[in-house]
Coordinates of C-alpha atoms in Angstrom, one line a residue:
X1 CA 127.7 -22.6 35.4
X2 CA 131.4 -21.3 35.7
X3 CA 134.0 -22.1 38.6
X4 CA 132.6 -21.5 42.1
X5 CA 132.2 -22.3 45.9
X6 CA 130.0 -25.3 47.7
X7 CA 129.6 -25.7 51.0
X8 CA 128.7 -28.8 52.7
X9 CA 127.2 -28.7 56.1
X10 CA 128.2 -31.6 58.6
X11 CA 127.6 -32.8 61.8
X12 CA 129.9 -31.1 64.3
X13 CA 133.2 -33.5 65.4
X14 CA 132.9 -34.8 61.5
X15 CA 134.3 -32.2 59.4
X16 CA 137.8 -34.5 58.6
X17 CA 135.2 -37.4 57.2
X18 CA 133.8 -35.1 55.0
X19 CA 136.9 -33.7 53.5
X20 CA 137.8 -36.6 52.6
X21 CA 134.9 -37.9 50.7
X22 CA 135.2 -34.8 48.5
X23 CA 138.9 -35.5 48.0
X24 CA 137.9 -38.6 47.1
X25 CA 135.3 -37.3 44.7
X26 CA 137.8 -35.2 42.9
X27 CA 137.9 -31.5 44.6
X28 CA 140.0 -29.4 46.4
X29 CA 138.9 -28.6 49.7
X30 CA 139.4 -24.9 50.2
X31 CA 137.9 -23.9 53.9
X32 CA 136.7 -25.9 57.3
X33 CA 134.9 -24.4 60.0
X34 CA 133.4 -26.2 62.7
X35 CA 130.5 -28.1 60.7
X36 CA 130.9 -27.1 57.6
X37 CA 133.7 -27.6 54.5
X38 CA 133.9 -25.6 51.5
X39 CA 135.2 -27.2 48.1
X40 CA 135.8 -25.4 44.3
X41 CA 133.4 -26.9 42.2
X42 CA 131.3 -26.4 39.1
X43 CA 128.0 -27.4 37.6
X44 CA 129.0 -31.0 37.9
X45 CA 130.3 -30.8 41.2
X46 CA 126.5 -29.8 42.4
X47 CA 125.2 -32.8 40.7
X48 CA 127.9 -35.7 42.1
X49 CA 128.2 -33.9 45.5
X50 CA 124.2 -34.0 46.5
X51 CA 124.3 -37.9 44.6
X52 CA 127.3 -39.3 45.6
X53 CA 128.3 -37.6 49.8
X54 CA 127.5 -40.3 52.2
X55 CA 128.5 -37.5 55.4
X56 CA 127.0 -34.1 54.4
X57 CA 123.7 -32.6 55.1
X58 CA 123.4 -30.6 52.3
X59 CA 125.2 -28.9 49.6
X60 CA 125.4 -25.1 49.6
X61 CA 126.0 -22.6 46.1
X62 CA 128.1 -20.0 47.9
X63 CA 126.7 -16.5 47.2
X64 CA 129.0 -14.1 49.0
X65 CA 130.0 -12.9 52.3
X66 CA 130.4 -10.1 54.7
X67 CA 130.4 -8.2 57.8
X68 CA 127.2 -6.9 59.2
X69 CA 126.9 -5.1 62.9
X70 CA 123.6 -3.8 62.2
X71 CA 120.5 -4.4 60.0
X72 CA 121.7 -1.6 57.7
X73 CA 124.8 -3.4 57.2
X74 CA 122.8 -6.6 56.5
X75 CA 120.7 -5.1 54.5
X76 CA 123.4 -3.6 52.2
X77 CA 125.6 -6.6 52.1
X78 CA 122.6 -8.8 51.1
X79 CA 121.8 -6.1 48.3
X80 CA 125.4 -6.0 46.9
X81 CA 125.3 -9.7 46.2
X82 CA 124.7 -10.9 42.6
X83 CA 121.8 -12.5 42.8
X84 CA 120.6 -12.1 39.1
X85 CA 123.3 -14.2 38.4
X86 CA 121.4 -16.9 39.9
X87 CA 117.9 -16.3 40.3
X88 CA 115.5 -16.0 37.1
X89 CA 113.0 -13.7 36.9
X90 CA 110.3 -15.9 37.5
X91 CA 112.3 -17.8 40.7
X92 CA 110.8 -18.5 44.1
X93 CA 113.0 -17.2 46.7
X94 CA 112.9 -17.2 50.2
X95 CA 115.4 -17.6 53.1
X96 CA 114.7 -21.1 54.5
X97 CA 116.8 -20.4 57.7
X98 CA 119.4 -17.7 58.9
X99 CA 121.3 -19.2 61.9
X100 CA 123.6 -16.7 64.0
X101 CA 126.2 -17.5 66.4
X102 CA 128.2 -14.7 68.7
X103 CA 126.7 -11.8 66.6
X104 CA 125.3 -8.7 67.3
X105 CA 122.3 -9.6 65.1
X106 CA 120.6 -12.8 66.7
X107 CA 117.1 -12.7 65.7
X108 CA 116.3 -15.5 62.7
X109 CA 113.0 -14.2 61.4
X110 CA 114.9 -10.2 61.3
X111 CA 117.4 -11.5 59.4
X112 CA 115.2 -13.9 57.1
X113 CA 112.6 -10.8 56.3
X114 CA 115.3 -8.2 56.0
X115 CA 117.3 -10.4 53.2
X116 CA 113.9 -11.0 51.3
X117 CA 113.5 -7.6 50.8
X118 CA 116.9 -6.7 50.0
X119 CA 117.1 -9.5 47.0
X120 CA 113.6 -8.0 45.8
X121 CA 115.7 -5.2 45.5
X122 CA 118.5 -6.4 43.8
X123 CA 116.5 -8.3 41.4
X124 CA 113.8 -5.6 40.2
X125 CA 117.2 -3.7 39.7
X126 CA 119.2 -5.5 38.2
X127 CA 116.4 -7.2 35.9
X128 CA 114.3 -3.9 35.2
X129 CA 110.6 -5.4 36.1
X130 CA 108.0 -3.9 38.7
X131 CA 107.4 -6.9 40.3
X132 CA 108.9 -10.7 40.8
X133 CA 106.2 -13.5 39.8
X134 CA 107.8 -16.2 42.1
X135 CA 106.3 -18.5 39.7
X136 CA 109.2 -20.5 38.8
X137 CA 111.6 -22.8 40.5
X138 CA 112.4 -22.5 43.7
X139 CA 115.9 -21.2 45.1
X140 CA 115.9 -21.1 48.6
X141 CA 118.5 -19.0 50.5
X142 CA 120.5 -19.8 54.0
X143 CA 122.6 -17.0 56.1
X144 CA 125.1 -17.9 58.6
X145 CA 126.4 -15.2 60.9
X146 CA 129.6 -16.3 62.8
X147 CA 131.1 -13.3 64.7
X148 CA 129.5 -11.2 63.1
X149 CA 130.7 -12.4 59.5
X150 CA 127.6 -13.2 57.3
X151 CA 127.8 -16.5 54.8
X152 CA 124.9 -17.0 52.4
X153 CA 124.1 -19.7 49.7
X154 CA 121.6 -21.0 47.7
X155 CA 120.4 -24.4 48.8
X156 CA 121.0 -26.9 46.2
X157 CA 119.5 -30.1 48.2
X158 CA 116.1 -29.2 49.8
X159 CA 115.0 -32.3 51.7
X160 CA 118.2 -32.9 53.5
X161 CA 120.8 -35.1 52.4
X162 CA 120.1 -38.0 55.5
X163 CA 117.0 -38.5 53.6
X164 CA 118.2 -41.3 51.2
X165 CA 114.4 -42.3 50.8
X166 CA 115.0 -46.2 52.3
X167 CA 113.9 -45.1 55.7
X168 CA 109.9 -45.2 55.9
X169 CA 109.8 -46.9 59.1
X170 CA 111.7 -45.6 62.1
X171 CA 113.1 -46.3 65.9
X172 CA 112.6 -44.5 68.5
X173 CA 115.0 -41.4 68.5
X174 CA 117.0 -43.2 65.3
X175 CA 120.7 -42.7 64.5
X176 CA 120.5 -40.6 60.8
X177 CA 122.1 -41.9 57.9
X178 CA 124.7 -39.1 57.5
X179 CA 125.7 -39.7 60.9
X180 CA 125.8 -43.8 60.8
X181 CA 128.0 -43.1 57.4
X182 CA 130.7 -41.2 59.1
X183 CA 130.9 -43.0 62.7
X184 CA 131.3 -46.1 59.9
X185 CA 134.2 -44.2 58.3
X186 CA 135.7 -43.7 61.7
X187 CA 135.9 -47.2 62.2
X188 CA 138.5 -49.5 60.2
X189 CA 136.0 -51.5 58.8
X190 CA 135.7 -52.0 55.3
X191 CA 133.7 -54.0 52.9
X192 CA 134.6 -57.7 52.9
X193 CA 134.7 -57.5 56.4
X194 CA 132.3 -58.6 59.1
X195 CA 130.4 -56.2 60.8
X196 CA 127.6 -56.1 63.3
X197 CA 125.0 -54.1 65.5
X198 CA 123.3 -56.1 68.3
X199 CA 121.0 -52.9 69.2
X200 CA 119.7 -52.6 65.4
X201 CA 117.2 -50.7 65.7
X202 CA 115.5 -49.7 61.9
X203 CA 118.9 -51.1 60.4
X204 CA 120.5 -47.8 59.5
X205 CA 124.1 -48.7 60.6
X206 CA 124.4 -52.1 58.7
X207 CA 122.2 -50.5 55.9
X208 CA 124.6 -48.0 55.4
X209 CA 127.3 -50.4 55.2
X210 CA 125.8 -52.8 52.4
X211 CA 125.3 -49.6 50.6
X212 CA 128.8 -49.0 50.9
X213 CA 129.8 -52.3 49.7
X214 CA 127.5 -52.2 46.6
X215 CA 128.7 -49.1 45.9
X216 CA 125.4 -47.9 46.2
X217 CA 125.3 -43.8 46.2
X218 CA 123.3 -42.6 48.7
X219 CA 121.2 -39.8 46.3
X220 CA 120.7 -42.1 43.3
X221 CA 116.6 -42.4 44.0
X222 CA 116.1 -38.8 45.2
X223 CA 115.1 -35.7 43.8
X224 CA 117.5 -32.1 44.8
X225 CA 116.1 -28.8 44.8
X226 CA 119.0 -27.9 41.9
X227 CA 117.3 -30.3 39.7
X228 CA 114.9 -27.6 39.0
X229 CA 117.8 -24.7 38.3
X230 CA 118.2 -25.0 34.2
X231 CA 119.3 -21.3 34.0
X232 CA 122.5 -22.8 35.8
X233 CA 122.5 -26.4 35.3
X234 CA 121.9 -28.5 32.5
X235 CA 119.3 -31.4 32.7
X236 CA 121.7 -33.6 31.2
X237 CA 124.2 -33.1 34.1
X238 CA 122.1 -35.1 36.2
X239 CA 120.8 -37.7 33.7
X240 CA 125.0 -38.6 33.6
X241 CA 125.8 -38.6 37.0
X242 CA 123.2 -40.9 38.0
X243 CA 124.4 -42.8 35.1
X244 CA 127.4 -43.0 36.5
X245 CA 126.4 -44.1 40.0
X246 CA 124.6 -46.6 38.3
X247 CA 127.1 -48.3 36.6
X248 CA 130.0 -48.6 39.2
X249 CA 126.9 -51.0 41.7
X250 CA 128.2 -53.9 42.8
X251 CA 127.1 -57.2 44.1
X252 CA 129.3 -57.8 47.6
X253 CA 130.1 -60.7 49.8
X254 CA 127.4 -62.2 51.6
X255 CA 126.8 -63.2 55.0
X256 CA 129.1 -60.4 56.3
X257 CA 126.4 -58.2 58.2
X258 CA 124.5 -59.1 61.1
X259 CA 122.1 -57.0 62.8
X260 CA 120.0 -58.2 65.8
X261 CA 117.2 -56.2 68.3
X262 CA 115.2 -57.3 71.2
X263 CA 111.9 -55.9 69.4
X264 CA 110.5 -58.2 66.8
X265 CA 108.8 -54.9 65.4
X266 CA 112.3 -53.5 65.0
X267 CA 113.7 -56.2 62.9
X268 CA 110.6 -56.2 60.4
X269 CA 111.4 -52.6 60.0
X270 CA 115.1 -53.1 59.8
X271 CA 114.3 -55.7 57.0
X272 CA 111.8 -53.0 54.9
X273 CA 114.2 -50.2 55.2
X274 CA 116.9 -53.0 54.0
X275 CA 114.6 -54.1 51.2
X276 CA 113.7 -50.3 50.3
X277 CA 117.6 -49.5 50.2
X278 CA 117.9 -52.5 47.6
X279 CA 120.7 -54.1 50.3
X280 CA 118.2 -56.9 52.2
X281 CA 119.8 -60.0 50.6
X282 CA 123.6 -59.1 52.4
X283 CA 122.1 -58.2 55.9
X284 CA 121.3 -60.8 58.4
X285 CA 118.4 -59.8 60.6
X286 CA 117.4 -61.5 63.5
X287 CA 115.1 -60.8 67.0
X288 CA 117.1 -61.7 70.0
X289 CA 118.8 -60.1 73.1
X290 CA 122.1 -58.3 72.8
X291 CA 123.6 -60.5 75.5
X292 CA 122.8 -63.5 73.2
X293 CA 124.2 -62.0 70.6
X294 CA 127.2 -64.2 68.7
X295 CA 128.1 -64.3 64.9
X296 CA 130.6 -66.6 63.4
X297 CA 134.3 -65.2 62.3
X298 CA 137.1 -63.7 63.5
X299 CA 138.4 -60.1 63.5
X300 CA 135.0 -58.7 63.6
X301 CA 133.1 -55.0 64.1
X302 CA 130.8 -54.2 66.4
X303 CA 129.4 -51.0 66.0
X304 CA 126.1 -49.9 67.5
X305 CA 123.9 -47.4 68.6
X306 CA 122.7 -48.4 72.6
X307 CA 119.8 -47.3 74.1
X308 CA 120.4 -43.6 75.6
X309 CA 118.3 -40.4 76.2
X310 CA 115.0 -40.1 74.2
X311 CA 115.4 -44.1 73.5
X312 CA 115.5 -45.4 76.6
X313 CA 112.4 -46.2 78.9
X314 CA 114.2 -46.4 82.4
X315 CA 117.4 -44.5 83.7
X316 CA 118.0 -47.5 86.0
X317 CA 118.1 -50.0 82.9
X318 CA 121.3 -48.3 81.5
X319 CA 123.7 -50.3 83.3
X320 CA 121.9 -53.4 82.5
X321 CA 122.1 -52.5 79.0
X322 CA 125.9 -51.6 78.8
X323 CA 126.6 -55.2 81.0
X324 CA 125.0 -56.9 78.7
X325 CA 127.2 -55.3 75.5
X326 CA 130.2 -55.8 76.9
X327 CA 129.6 -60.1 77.7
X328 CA 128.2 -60.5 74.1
X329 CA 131.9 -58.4 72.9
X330 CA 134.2 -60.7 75.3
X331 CA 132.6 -64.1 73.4
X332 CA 134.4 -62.3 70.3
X333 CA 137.7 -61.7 71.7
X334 CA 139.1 -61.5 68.3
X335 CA 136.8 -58.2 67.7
X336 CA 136.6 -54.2 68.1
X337 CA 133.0 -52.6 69.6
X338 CA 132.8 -49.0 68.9
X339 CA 129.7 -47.3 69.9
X340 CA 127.8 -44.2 70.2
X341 CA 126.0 -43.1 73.4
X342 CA 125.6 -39.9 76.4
X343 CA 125.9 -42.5 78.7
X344 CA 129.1 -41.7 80.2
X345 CA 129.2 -44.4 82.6
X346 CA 129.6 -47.1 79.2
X347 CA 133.0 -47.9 79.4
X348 CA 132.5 -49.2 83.3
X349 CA 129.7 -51.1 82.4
X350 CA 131.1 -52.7 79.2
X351 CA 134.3 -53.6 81.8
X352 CA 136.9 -51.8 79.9
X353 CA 138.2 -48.5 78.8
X354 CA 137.8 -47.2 75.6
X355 CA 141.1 -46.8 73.5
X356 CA 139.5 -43.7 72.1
X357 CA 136.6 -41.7 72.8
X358 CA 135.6 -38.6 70.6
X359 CA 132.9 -36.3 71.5
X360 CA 130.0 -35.8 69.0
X361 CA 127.0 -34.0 68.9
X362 CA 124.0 -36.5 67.5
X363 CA 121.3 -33.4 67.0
X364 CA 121.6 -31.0 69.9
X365 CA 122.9 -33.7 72.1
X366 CA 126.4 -34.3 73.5
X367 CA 127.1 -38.0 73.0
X368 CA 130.5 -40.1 73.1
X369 CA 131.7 -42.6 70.3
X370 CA 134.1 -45.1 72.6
X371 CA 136.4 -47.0 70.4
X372 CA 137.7 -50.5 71.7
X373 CA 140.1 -51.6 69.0
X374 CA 140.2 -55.9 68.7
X375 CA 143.7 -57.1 68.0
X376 CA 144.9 -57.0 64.5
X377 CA 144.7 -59.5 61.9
X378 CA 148.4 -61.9 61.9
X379 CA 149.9 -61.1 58.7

């Protein structure tokens, strides 16, 4: 596969996280819109992206764009696009999801059975046969339409990129993966460092972080929809960047991660996931109550993911909960607490105000991640 476009979706707020895990992994960033980033890449770049991005949700192989006002327009734009170039004769194609924004055309299913029938099209065209067997792999197609302006790609992942495969067992209303990655990378911890989460939950935050610290990439026991795509990438692309992955793991520091929840349940979860995620022997598990929370060391993290919305049982328990928080951060006075919640009454409750606060959405939900930076370590 020659030279071309990926697009990573992202959550919204997170776009600067992303780009810089792809500088990071080598390739030049070449557009950000509000949840997404676009990067030159090639064959190999499809591979390292889906195994090695801690922050997207998925990787994209851009197809083309236009402008479409009307289902004609649509229809002719999808048409144009070269879509032999990427589907075989025998593919499976569909459009998994069309999402629209400010444009005249709004209706999803419209726009997912007109662009079916325009590839058809295209591809009895362009490859002289009656009929597509759609007995092959499978390359499945999402359309964005910003303004009118229509983005499509072929979706390399599938199951999203949040599902590392660690997770079985759940909370309630859980942080995901891609989101505890970045809020991590928003943070100035780094591994060697202490880090906790008194409201633990199933462990994603800390689990994250010992993955991190291994140097554990996040894809390395999943499969990608790509995998499946050897008219346009060779089997042998992904045999060597799993290879790769492999080799650069790491044993870190122990005793540097400390999670704790009030639910005994929780924590045997927490401890599965950890055990799944090959990262239970550097995270320190324990059932107790966030205001007795307390880990040895100085110039700590807290960051955690407090009870808020779908996870929480009673409205009038929130302040409770925040009180709570913010005595088990004063016993740490050398330590910074960031933490992501709606509850906009936080900072009052944890009896300070945030030195940041940055607005994220966690789903469809508006939530805050307040930053209360510790001093810094004496030189």
């Amino acid at each position: 596969m020659e030279k071309c476009t990926l697009i990573a979706p992202c959550h919204f707020g997170l776009e600067a996280v992303l780009k810089r895990e792809i500088y990071d992994l080598g390739y030049d960033v070449t557009q950000t819109l509000d949840g997404r980033v676009s990067f030159a890449g090639d064959a190999e770049a499809v591979a390292l992206a889906n195994i090695r991005l801690r922050t997207a949700e998925r990787i994209l192989l851009f197809v083309g764009s236009f402008r479409a006002e009307t289902f004609e327009e649509f229809f002719e734009g999808i048409r144009s696009l070269p879509w032999e170039a990427y589907i075989p004769e025998d593919g499976k194609f569909w459009v998994a999801k069309a999402s629209t924004v400010k444009s005249r055309l709004h209706s999803a299913p419209d726009l997912q059975s007109v662009a079916k029938k325009a590839m058809v099209e295209r591809l009895k065209e362009k490859l002289h046969v009656a009929r597509l067997p759609e007995s092959g792999a499978a390359y499945p197609v999402r359309i964005f339409l910003m303004k009118d302006e229509v983005t499509v790609g072929l979706d390399t992942t599938g199951v999203p990129l949040h599902k590392r495969g660690y997770r079985a067992l759940t909370a309630k209303a859980p942080i995901s993966e891609t989101l505890a990655a970045a809020l991590l990378y928003l943070t100035p911890w780094k591994p060697g460092r202490i880090l906790a989460d008194p409201f633990c939950g199933s462990g994603t935050f800390l689990i994250e972080a010992a993955m991190r610290a291994a140097h554990i990439a996040p894809g390395r026991n999943r499969s990608f929809t790509a995998e499946e795509w050897t008219n346009l990438i060779p089997a042998k692309v992904w045999d060597e960047a799993r290879s790769e992955a492999d080799e650069e793991i790491v044993k870190p520091e122990k005793g540097l991660l400390f999670g704790s929840d009030m639910d005994a349940g929780m924590i045997a979860k927490a401890k599965k996931n950890a055990s799944e995620a090959g990262v239970a022997a550097y995270i320190d598990f324990q059932t107790k109550n966030a205001i007795d929370f307390s880990a040895e060391g100085e110039y700590g993290f807290i960051i955690t993911n407090p009870p808020y919305g779908e996870r929480l049982a009673a409205e009038e328990d929130l302040p409770g909960i925040y009180r709570a928080l913010g005595e088990a951060y004063r016993k740490h006075d050398t330590w910074s607490l960031y933490m992501i919640t709606s509850y906009e009454d936080a900072p009052r409750q944890i009896g300070r105000k945030p030195d940041k606060n940055r607005k994220i959405y966690n789903g469809m939900m508006r939530t805050y991640f307040y930053s209360f930076a510790g001093p810094k370590p004496s030189a």
